[in-house]
Amino acid sequence: AANGSVMEGDILHALTVVMDRANLGIKTEDFVSSVVGGLGRWRQTIMDASYINTVDDLVSQFKSNTMLGSDTELLLIFERDISTSPAPAETLQPVPK
């Protein structure tokens, strides 16, 4: 939610988690960074929440982000029934051409 609030009925679809690079598979940027010294072992990525089975697993995934430090930002992607949600304070306008 834009203002940071989660409402009853919101459905979590994805969230950021920290994973060991070895579990992510090698990609071009991983190969290049490992040749040039790398950016560290751990990487923040987006995880499909449908693979999280319990509240304890969800909390564990949230906590994984602390491996990157206390100022790490999290991304949560929710689905919301807009027919029951309050109107936004400011509506989005099309970008002028």
mmCIF file with all atom_site columns, C-alpha atoms in Angstrom:
data_model
loop_
_atom_site.group_PDB
_atom_site.id
_atom_site.type_symbol
_atom_site.label_atom_id
_atom_site.label_alt_id
_atom_site.label_comp_id
_atom_site.label_asym_id
_atom_site.label_entity_id
_atom_site.label_seq_id
_atom_site.pdbx_PDB_ins_code
_atom_site.Cartn_x
_atom_site.Cartn_y
_atom_site.Cartn_z
_atom_site.occupancy
_atom_site.B_iso_or_equiv
_atom_site.pdbx_formal_charge
_atom_site.auth_seq_id
_atom_site.auth_comp_id
_atom_site.auth_asym_id
_atom_site.auth_atom_id
_atom_site.pdbx_PDB_model_num
ATOM 1  C CA . ALA A 1 1  ? 0.000   0.000   0.000   1.00 0.00 ? 1  ALA A CA 1
ATOM 2  C CA . ALA A 1 2  ? 1.318   3.406   -0.916  1.00 0.00 ? 2  ALA A CA 1
ATOM 3  C CA . ASN A 1 3  ? 0.970   4.813   2.607   1.00 0.00 ? 3  ASN A CA 1
ATOM 4  C CA . GLY A 1 4  ? 2.537   1.724   4.159   1.00 0.00 ? 4  GLY A CA 1
ATOM 5  C CA . SER A 1 5  ? -0.637  0.264   5.613   1.00 0.00 ? 5  SER A CA 1
ATOM 6  C CA . VAL A 1 6  ? -1.836  -3.288  5.153   1.00 0.00 ? 6  VAL A CA 1
ATOM 7  C CA . MET A 1 7  ? -5.572  -3.806  5.247   1.00 0.00 ? 7  MET A CA 1
ATOM 8  C CA . GLU A 1 8  ? -7.614  -6.840  6.220   1.00 0.00 ? 8  GLU A CA 1
ATOM 9  C CA . GLY A 1 9  ? -8.093  -8.950  3.107   1.00 0.00 ? 9  GLY A CA 1
ATOM 10 C CA . ASP A 1 10 ? -4.816  -7.905  1.435   1.00 0.00 ? 10 ASP A CA 1
ATOM 11 C CA . ILE A 1 11 ? -3.072  -10.886 -0.156  1.00 0.00 ? 11 ILE A CA 1
ATOM 12 C CA . LEU A 1 12 ? 0.721   -11.055 -0.096  1.00 0.00 ? 12 LEU A CA 1
ATOM 13 C CA . HIS A 1 13 ? 2.041   -12.187 -3.480  1.00 0.00 ? 13 HIS A CA 1
ATOM 14 C CA . ALA A 1 14 ? 5.774   -11.489 -3.230  1.00 0.00 ? 14 ALA A CA 1
ATOM 15 C CA . LEU A 1 15 ? 8.441   -10.128 -0.897  1.00 0.00 ? 15 LEU A CA 1
ATOM 16 C CA . THR A 1 16 ? 12.143  -9.447  -0.859  1.00 0.00 ? 16 THR A CA 1
ATOM 17 C CA . VAL A 1 17 ? 14.339  -12.089 0.747   1.00 0.00 ? 17 VAL A CA 1
ATOM 18 C CA . VAL A 1 18 ? 18.070  -12.613 1.020   1.00 0.00 ? 18 VAL A CA 1
ATOM 19 C CA . MET A 1 19 ? 19.451  -15.780 -0.502  1.00 0.00 ? 19 MET A CA 1
ATOM 20 C CA . ASP A 1 20 ? 22.856  -17.320 -0.910  1.00 0.00 ? 20 ASP A CA 1
ATOM 21 C CA . ARG A 1 21 ? 24.048  -16.602 -4.456  1.00 0.00 ? 21 ARG A CA 1
ATOM 22 C CA . ALA A 1 22 ? 24.756  -20.318 -4.884  1.00 0.00 ? 22 ALA A CA 1
ATOM 23 C CA . ASN A 1 23 ? 21.004  -20.999 -4.646  1.00 0.00 ? 23 ASN A CA 1
ATOM 24 C CA . LEU A 1 24 ? 20.127  -18.468 -7.351  1.00 0.00 ? 24 LEU A CA 1
ATOM 25 C CA . GLY A 1 25 ? 21.917  -20.147 -10.240 1.00 0.00 ? 25 GLY A CA 1
ATOM 26 C CA . ILE A 1 26 ? 24.677  -18.432 -12.181 1.00 0.00 ? 26 ILE A CA 1
ATOM 27 C CA . LYS A 1 27 ? 23.732  -15.477 -14.321 1.00 0.00 ? 27 LYS A CA 1
ATOM 28 C CA . THR A 1 28 ? 25.928  -13.270 -16.470 1.00 0.00 ? 28 THR A CA 1
ATOM 29 C CA . GLU A 1 29 ? 26.232  -10.538 -13.853 1.00 0.00 ? 29 GLU A CA 1
ATOM 30 C CA . ASP A 1 30 ? 27.084  -13.162 -11.184 1.00 0.00 ? 30 ASP A CA 1
ATOM 31 C CA . PHE A 1 31 ? 29.836  -14.598 -13.361 1.00 0.00 ? 31 PHE A CA 1
ATOM 32 C CA . VAL A 1 32 ? 31.264  -11.163 -14.151 1.00 0.00 ? 32 VAL A CA 1
ATOM 33 C CA . SER A 1 33 ? 31.125  -10.033 -10.524 1.00 0.00 ? 33 SER A CA 1
ATOM 34 C CA . SER A 1 34 ? 32.815  -13.240 -9.355  1.00 0.00 ? 34 SER A CA 1
ATOM 35 C CA . VAL A 1 35 ? 35.626  -12.697 -11.874 1.00 0.00 ? 35 VAL A CA 1
ATOM 36 C CA . VAL A 1 36 ? 36.045  -9.051  -10.832 1.00 0.00 ? 36 VAL A CA 1
ATOM 37 C CA . GLY A 1 37 ? 35.859  -9.700  -7.115  1.00 0.00 ? 37 GLY A CA 1
ATOM 38 C CA . GLY A 1 38 ? 32.154  -10.041 -6.491  1.00 0.00 ? 38 GLY A CA 1
ATOM 39 C CA . LEU A 1 39 ? 29.775  -7.983  -4.442  1.00 0.00 ? 39 LEU A CA 1
ATOM 40 C CA . GLY A 1 40 ? 29.440  -10.467 -1.614  1.00 0.00 ? 40 GLY A CA 1
ATOM 41 C CA . ARG A 1 41 ? 27.868  -13.851 -1.140  1.00 0.00 ? 41 ARG A CA 1
ATOM 42 C CA . TRP A 1 42 ? 24.343  -12.758 -0.271  1.00 0.00 ? 42 TRP A CA 1
ATOM 43 C CA . ARG A 1 43 ? 21.828  -11.157 -2.615  1.00 0.00 ? 43 ARG A CA 1
ATOM 44 C CA . GLN A 1 44 ? 18.380  -9.676  -2.081  1.00 0.00 ? 44 GLN A CA 1
ATOM 45 C CA . THR A 1 45 ? 15.801  -11.029 -4.519  1.00 0.00 ? 45 THR A CA 1
ATOM 46 C CA . ILE A 1 46 ? 12.024  -11.204 -4.879  1.00 0.00 ? 46 ILE A CA 1
ATOM 47 C CA . MET A 1 47 ? 10.308  -14.424 -3.770  1.00 0.00 ? 47 MET A CA 1
ATOM 48 C CA . ASP A 1 48 ? 6.856   -15.668 -4.764  1.00 0.00 ? 48 ASP A CA 1
ATOM 49 C CA . ALA A 1 49 ? 4.930   -15.822 -1.473  1.00 0.00 ? 49 ALA A CA 1
ATOM 50 C CA . SER A 1 50 ? 2.908   -18.843 -2.620  1.00 0.00 ? 50 SER A CA 1
ATOM 51 C CA . TYR A 1 51 ? 5.968   -20.980 -1.761  1.00 0.00 ? 51 TYR A CA 1
ATOM 52 C CA . ILE A 1 52 ? 5.783   -19.915 1.912   1.00 0.00 ? 52 ILE A CA 1
ATOM 53 C CA . ASN A 1 53 ? 3.666   -22.409 3.844   1.00 0.00 ? 53 ASN A CA 1
ATOM 54 C CA . THR A 1 54 ? 3.587   -21.198 7.450   1.00 0.00 ? 54 THR A CA 1
ATOM 55 C CA . VAL A 1 55 ? 3.704   -17.967 9.434   1.00 0.00 ? 55 VAL A CA 1
ATOM 56 C CA . ASP A 1 56 ? 7.040   -19.109 10.917  1.00 0.00 ? 56 ASP A CA 1
ATOM 57 C CA . ASP A 1 57 ? 8.443   -19.512 7.384   1.00 0.00 ? 57 ASP A CA 1
ATOM 58 C CA . LEU A 1 58 ? 7.169   -16.031 6.474   1.00 0.00 ? 58 LEU A CA 1
ATOM 59 C CA . VAL A 1 59 ? 8.811   -14.477 9.528   1.00 0.00 ? 59 VAL A CA 1
ATOM 60 C CA . SER A 1 60 ? 12.035  -16.322 8.692   1.00 0.00 ? 60 SER A CA 1
ATOM 61 C CA . GLN A 1 61 ? 11.980  -14.901 5.159   1.00 0.00 ? 61 GLN A CA 1
ATOM 62 C CA . PHE A 1 62 ? 11.408  -11.378 6.511   1.00 0.00 ? 62 PHE A CA 1
ATOM 63 C CA . LYS A 1 63 ? 14.324  -11.818 8.924   1.00 0.00 ? 63 LYS A CA 1
ATOM 64 C CA . SER A 1 64 ? 16.627  -12.990 6.116   1.00 0.00 ? 64 SER A CA 1
ATOM 65 C CA . ASN A 1 65 ? 16.820  -9.354  4.968   1.00 0.00 ? 65 ASN A CA 1
ATOM 66 C CA . THR A 1 66 ? 18.746  -8.398  8.128   1.00 0.00 ? 66 THR A CA 1
ATOM 67 C CA . MET A 1 67 ? 21.769  -10.227 6.691   1.00 0.00 ? 67 MET A CA 1
ATOM 68 C CA . LEU A 1 68 ? 22.340  -7.123  4.551   1.00 0.00 ? 68 LEU A CA 1
ATOM 69 C CA . GLY A 1 69 ? 22.240  -4.739  7.515   1.00 0.00 ? 69 GLY A CA 1
ATOM 70 C CA . SER A 1 70 ? 19.685  -2.908  9.598   1.00 0.00 ? 70 SER A CA 1
ATOM 71 C CA . ASP A 1 71 ? 18.894  -0.271  6.959   1.00 0.00 ? 71 ASP A CA 1
ATOM 72 C CA . THR A 1 72 ? 17.845  -2.744  4.238   1.00 0.00 ? 72 THR A CA 1
ATOM 73 C CA . GLU A 1 73 ? 14.584  -1.849  2.532   1.00 0.00 ? 73 GLU A CA 1
ATOM 74 C CA . LEU A 1 74 ? 11.872  -4.467  1.999   1.00 0.00 ? 74 LEU A CA 1
ATOM 75 C CA . LEU A 1 75 ? 9.458   -4.786  -0.876  1.00 0.00 ? 75 LEU A CA 1
ATOM 76 C CA . LEU A 1 76 ? 6.050   -6.363  -0.301  1.00 0.00 ? 76 LEU A CA 1
ATOM 77 C CA . ILE A 1 77 ? 3.663   -6.877  -3.221  1.00 0.00 ? 77 ILE A CA 1
ATOM 78 C CA . PHE A 1 78 ? -0.001  -7.170  -2.258  1.00 0.00 ? 78 PHE A CA 1
ATOM 79 C CA . GLU A 1 79 ? -3.259  -7.733  -4.076  1.00 0.00 ? 79 GLU A CA 1
ATOM 80 C CA . ARG A 1 80 ? -6.146  -5.653  -2.768  1.00 0.00 ? 80 ARG A CA 1
ATOM 81 C CA . ASP A 1 81 ? -9.844  -5.571  -3.588  1.00 0.00 ? 81 ASP A CA 1
ATOM 82 C CA . ILE A 1 82 ? -10.160 -1.943  -4.672  1.00 0.00 ? 82 ILE A CA 1
ATOM 83 C CA . SER A 1 83 ? -13.925 -1.959  -4.235  1.00 0.00 ? 83 SER A CA 1
ATOM 84 C CA . THR A 1 84 ? -13.431 -2.071  -0.444  1.00 0.00 ? 84 THR A CA 1
ATOM 85 C CA . SER A 1 85 ? -10.318 0.080   -0.138  1.00 0.00 ? 85 SER A CA 1
ATOM 86 C CA . PRO A 1 86 ? -10.387 3.820   0.581   1.00 0.00 ? 86 PRO A CA 1
ATOM 87 C CA . ALA A 1 87 ? -9.882  6.221   -2.303  1.00 0.00 ? 87 ALA A CA 1
ATOM 88 C CA . PRO A 1 88 ? -6.274  7.362   -2.758  1.00 0.00 ? 88 PRO A CA 1
ATOM 89 C CA . ALA A 1 89 ? -5.342  10.795  -1.441  1.00 0.00 ? 89 ALA A CA 1
ATOM 90 C CA . GLU A 1 90 ? -4.086  11.697  -4.909  1.00 0.00 ? 90 GLU A CA 1
ATOM 91 C CA . THR A 1 91 ? -5.099  9.899   -8.086  1.00 0.00 ? 91 THR A CA 1
ATOM 92 C CA . LEU A 1 92 ? -2.547  9.043   -10.736 1.00 0.00 ? 92 LEU A CA 1
ATOM 93 C CA . GLN A 1 93 ? -2.675  11.120  -13.884 1.00 0.00 ? 93 GLN A CA 1
ATOM 94 C CA . PRO A 1 94 ? -1.468  10.076  -17.352 1.00 0.00 ? 94 PRO A CA 1
ATOM 95 C CA . VAL A 1 95 ? 1.937   11.395  -18.355 1.00 0.00 ? 95 VAL A CA 1
ATOM 96 C CA . PRO A 1 96 ? 1.518   14.231  -20.870 1.00 0.00 ? 96 PRO A CA 1
ATOM 97 C CA . LYS A 1 97 ? 2.873   13.459  -24.328 1.00 0.00 ? 97 LYS A CA 1
#
